[in-house]
XYZ file of C-alpha atoms in Angstrom:
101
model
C -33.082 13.318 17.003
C -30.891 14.084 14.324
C -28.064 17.269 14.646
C -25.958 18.303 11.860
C -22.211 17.989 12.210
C -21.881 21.603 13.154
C -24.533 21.921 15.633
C -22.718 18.655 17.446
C -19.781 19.945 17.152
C -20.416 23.000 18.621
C -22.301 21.991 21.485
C -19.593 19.267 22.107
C -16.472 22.259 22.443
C -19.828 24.348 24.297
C -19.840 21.477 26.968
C -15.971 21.056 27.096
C -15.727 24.640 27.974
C -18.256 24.646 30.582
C -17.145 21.798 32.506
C -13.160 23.347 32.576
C -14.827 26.528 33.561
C -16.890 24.411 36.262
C -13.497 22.609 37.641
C -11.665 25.949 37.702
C -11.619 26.813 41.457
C -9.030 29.825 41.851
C -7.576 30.482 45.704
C -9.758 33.389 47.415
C -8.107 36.896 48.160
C -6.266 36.060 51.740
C -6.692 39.009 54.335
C -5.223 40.006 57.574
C -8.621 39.002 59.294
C -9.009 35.986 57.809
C -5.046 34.276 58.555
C -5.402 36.103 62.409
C -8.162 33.754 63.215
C -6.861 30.599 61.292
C -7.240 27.594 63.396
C -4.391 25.519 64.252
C -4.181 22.587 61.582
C -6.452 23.892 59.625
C -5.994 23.596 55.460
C -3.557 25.146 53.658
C -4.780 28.735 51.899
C -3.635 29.732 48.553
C -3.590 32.776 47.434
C -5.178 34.367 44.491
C -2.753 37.058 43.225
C 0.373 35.377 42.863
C 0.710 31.789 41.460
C 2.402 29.399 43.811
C 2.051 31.343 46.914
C 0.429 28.841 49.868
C -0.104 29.933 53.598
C 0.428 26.629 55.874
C -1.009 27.227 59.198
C 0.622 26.673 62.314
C 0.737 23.253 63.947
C -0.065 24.969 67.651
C -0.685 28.127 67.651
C -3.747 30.180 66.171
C -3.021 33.195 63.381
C 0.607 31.925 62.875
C 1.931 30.082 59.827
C 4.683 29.918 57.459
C 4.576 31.435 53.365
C 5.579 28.791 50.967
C 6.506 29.631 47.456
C 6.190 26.334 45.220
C 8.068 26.642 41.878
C 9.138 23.938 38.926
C 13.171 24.234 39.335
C 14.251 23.864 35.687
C 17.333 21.889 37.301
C 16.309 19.159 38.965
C 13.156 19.522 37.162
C 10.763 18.766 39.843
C 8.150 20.880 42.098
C 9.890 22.400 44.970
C 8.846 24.222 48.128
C 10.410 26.876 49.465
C 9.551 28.783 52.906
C 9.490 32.544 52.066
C 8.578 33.718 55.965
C 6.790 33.258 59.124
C 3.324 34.813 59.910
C 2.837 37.565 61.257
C 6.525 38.790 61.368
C 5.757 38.872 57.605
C 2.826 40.675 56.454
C 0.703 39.410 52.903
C 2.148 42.376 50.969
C 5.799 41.476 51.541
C 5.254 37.489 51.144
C 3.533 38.645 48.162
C 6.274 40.925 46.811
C 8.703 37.861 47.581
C 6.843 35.680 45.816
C 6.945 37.473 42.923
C 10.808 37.813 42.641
């Protein structure tokens, strides 16, 4: 079957778009509920609203973790972790408004 250029070339950037779109898997919104009854061990949650922010569950205990921010320092210029605050002493709002500084 023959296309014209601009038919194939649309359907090409049409089918570009749609697989990015398709491998575009943003964190889901983490509540109270959900990190309370987080197993131990379980994966690492990521949140949604604020880029970099991961919640690294506990190695023992269930509905305790740590916040990690991960950042690019401009420096060194690598990725870099750093631990904002333990769960629950530090809610989702605050590790969020941390995060964000």
């Amino acid at each position: 079957m023959y296309l014209p250029p601009l038919y194939l070339f649309s359907y090409v950037i049409l089918s570009l778009f749609l697989r990015i779109l398709w491998q575009y898997n943003p964190g889901k919104r983490l509540t109270d509920s959900k990190l309370r009854n987080i197993a131990p061990n379980s994966n690492q949650l990521t949140s949604s609203s604020v880029a970099g922010l991961i919640f690294k569950p506990s190695s023992c205990t269930k509905g305790t973790g740590a916040w990690i921010l991960r950042y690019y320092d401009k420096v060194s210029k690598k990725r870099t972790k750093l631990t904002l605050g333990h769960y629950p002493k530090m809610g989702i709002a605050s590790a969020e408004k941390e995060a964000k500084f």
